[in-house]
Coordinates of C-alpha atoms and ligand atoms in Angstrom, one line a residue:
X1 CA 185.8 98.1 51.0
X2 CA 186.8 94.6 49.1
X3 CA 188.3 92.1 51.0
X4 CA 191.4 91.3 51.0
X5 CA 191.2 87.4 52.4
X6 CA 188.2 85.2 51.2
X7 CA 187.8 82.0 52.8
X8 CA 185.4 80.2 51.9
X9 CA 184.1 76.3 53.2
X10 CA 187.0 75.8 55.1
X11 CA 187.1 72.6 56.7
X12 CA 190.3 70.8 59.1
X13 CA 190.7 68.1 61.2
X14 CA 192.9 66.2 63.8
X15 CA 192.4 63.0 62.8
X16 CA 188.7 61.9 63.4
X17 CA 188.1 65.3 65.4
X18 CA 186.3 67.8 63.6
X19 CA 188.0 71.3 64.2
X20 CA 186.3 73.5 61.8
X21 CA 183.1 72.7 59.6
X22 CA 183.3 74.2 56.6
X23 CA 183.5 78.1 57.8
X24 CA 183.3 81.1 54.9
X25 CA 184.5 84.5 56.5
X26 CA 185.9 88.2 55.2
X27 CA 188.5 89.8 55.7
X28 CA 188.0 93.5 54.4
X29 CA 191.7 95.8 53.2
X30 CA 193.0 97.7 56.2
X31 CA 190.4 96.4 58.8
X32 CA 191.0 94.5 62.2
X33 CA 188.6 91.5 62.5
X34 CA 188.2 89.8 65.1
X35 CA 187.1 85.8 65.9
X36 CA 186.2 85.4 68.5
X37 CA 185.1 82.1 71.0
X38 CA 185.3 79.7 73.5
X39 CA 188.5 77.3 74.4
X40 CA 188.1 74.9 71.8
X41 CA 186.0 76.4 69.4
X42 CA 189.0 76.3 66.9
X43 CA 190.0 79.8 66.3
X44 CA 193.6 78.8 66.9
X45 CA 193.3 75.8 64.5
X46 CA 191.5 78.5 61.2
X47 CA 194.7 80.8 62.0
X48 CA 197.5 77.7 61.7
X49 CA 195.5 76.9 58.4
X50 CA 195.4 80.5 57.1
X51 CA 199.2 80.3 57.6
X52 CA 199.9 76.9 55.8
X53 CA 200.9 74.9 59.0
X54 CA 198.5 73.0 59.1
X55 CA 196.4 71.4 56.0
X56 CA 192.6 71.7 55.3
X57 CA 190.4 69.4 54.2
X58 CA 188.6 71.4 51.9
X59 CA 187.6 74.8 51.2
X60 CA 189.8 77.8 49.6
X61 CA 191.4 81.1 50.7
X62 CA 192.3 84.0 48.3
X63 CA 194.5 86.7 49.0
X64 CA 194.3 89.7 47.3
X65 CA 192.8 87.8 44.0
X66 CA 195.2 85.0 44.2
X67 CA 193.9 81.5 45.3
X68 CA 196.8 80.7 48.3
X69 CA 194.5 77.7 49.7
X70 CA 197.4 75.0 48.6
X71 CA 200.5 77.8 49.0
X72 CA 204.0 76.8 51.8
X73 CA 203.7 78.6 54.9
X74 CA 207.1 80.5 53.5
X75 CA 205.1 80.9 50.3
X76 CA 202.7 82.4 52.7
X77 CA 204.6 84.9 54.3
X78 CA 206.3 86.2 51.0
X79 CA 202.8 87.2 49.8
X80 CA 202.6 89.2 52.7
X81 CA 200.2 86.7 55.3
X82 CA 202.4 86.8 58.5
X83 CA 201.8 84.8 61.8
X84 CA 202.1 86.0 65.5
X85 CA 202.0 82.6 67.3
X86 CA 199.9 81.9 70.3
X87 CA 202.4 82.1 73.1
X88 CA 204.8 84.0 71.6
X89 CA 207.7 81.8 70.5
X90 CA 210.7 83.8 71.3
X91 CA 213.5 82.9 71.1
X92 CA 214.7 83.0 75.1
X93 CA 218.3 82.3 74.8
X94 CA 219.0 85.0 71.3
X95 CA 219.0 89.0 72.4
X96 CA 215.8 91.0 71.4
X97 CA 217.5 92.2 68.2
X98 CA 218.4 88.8 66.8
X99 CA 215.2 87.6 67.3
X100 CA 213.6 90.9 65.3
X101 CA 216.4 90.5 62.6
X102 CA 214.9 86.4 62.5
X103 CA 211.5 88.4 61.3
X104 CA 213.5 90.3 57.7
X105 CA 215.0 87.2 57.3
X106 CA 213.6 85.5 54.7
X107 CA 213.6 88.8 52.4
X108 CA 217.2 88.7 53.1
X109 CA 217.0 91.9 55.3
X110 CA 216.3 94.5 52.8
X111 CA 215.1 97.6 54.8
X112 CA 215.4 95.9 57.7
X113 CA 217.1 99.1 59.4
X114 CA 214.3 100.9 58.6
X115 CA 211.8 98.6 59.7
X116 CA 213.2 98.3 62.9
X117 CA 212.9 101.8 63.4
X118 CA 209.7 101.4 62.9
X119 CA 209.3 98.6 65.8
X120 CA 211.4 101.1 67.8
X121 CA 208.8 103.7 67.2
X122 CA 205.7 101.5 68.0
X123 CA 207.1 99.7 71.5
X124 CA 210.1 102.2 73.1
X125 CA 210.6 99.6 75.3
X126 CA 211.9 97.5 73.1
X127 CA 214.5 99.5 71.8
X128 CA 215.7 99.9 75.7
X129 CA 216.4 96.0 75.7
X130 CA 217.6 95.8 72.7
X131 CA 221.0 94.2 73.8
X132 CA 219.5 92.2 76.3
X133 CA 218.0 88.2 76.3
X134 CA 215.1 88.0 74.8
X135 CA 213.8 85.5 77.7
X136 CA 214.4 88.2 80.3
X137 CA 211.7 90.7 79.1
X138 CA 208.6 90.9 80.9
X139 CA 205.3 88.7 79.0
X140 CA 204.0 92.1 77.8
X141 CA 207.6 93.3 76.6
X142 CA 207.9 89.2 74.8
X143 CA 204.4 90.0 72.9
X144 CA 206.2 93.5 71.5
X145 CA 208.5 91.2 70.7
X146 CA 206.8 88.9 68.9
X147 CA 204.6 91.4 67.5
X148 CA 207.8 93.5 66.6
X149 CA 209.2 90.2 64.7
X150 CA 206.5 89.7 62.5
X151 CA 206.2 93.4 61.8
X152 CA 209.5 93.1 60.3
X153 CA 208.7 90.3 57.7
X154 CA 206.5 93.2 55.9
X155 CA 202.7 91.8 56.8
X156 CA 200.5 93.3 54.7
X157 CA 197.9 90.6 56.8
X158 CA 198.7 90.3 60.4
X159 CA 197.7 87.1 62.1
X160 CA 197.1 87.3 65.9
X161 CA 196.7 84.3 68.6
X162 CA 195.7 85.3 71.5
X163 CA 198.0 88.5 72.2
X164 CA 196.1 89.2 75.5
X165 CA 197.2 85.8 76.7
X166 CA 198.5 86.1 80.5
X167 CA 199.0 89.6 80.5
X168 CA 198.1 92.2 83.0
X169 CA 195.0 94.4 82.2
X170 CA 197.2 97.9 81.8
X171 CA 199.7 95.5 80.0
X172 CA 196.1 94.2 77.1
X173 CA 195.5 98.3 76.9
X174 CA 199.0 98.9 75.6
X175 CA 199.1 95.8 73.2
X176 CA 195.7 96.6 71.8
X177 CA 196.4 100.4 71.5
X178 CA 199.7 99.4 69.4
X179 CA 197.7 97.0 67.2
X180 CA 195.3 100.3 66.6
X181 CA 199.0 102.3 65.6
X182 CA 199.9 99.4 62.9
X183 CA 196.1 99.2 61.4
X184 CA 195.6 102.9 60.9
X185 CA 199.8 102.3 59.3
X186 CA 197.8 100.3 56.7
X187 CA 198.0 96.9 58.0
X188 CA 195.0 94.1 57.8
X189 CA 194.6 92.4 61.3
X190 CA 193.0 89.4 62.0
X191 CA 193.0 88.9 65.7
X192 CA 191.8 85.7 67.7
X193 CA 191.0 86.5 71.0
X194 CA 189.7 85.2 74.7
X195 CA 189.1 88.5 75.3
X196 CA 185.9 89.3 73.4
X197 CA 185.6 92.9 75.1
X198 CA 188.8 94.2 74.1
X199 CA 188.8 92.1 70.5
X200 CA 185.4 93.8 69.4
X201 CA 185.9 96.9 70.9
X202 CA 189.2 97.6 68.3
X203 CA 187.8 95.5 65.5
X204 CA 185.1 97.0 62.9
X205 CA 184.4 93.4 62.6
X206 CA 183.7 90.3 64.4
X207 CA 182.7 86.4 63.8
X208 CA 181.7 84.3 66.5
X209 CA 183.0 81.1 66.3
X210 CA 181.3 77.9 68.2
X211 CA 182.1 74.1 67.9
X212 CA 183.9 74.9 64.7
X213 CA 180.9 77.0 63.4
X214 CA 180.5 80.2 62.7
X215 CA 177.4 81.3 65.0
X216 CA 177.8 84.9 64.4
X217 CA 178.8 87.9 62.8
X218 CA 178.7 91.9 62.4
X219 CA 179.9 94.7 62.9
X220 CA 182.4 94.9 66.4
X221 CA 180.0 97.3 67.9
X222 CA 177.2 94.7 66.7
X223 CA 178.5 92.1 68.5
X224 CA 179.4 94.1 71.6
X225 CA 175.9 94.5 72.0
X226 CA 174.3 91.5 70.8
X227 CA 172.1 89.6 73.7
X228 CA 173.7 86.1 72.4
X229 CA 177.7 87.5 72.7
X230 CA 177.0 89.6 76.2
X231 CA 175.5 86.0 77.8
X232 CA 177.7 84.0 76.5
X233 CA 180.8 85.5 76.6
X234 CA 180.8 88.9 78.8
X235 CA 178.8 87.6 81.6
X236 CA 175.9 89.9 81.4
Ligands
ATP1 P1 192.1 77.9 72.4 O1 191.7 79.3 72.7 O2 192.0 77.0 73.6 O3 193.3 77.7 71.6 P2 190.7 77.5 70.0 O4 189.3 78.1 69.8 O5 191.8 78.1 69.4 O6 190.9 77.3 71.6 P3 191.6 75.1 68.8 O7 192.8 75.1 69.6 O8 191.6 75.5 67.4 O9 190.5 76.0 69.5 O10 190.9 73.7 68.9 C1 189.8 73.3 68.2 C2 189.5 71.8 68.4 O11 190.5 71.0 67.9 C3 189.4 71.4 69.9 O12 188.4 70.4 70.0 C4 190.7 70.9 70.2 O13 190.6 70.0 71.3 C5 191.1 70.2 68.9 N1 192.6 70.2 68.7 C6 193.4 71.3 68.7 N2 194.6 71.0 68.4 C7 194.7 69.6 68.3 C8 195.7 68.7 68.0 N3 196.9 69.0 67.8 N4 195.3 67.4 68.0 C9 194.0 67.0 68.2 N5 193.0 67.8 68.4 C10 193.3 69.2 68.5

């Protein structure tokens, strides 16, 4: 299958700090990838870059054919490259429908009803707080939430930091078993991840990233099993 997002030599830093060294990855048309990697190893930092917030030094990105490397993070998201931040970023003090209707914003709400059926669909729960603050749902309902919001921007690439973050085990099983639902619906995931386990068991494929560096990659069931990834980062 062709790939959808090519990124090729990307390099970013803070200042003096070198974040990421000049990384190329894949990512293939209607797959979940995962990247996976220690705190710090800047999987965070390639996913703000990916969604224009924050600039690279060098290297180049295409989307679907296009070269995007220089493109607005609004730019971004109207080509269909849509961002579920690290920590979720709900709005606490707006109802859990105003901050879903935030997500069709920018294309002025066309479909939105329909889209938010489909958010309804994917996470019932949401649809039962509906009316409610956003800031009172649970941390698993907020990542629905979030998840929900960017659904309804029309991702056709699906950025994820972290969506395990703080959550219960039971709580990681539903998120990741909803992110299966929206990829077999036709969506591209890339998903950053702590939890390498979970991350490769969903994804058909994986990079491991180290000090900015890619040290790794294959298939998810590859990686599961690879001596370096089951020392380092599942405690075999
Ligand atoms: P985490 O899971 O903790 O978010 P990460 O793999 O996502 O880790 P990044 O957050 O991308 O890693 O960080 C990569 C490197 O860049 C680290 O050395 C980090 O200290 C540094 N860094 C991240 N954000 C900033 C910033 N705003 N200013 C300066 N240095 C930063």
């Amino acid at each position: 299958m062709s790939a959808l997002l090519e990124v090729r030599g990307l390099e970013i830093n803070y200042g003096h700090i070198e974040a990421v060294r000049g990384i190329d990855f894949d990512l293939k048309d209607k797959e979940i990838t995962a990247l996976v990697g220690a705190n710090g190893a800047g999987k965070s930092t390639t996913l703000l870059a990916l969604s224009g917030l924050i600039p690279k030094v060098r290297g180049t990105v295409r989307f679907a054919g296009e070269d995007v490397s220089r493109l607005s993070p609004s730019d971004l998201v109207a080509r269909g490259i849509v961002q579920v931040p690290e920590g979720r970023a709900i709005l606490t003090t707006m109802t859990v429908l105003e901050n879903l209707e935030l997500g069709a914003y920018r294309r002025g709400m066309k479909n939105a009803a329909q889209d938010l059926e489909y958010v309804f669909h994917l996470f019932p729960r949401i649809k039962e707080r509906i009316d409610g603050l956003a800031g009172n749902l649970s941390g698993g309902e907020q990542q629905m939430l979030a998840i929900g919001r960017a659904l309804m921007a029309k991702p056709r690439l699906l950025l994820l930091d972290e969506p395990s973050m703080g959550l219960a085990p039971i709580v990681v099983q539903d998120i990741f078993r909803s992110l299966r639902t929206i990829n077999g619906d036709g969506i591209t995931l890339f998903l950053v991840e702590q939890n390498v386990r979970q991350a490769l068991k969903i994804a058909q494929h994986g990079y491991v990233l180290e000090n900015g560096a890619m040290a790794l990659t294959g298939t998810g069931r590859e990686l599961l099993n690879h001596p370096r990834v089951l020392e380092a980062y599942l405690g075999a």
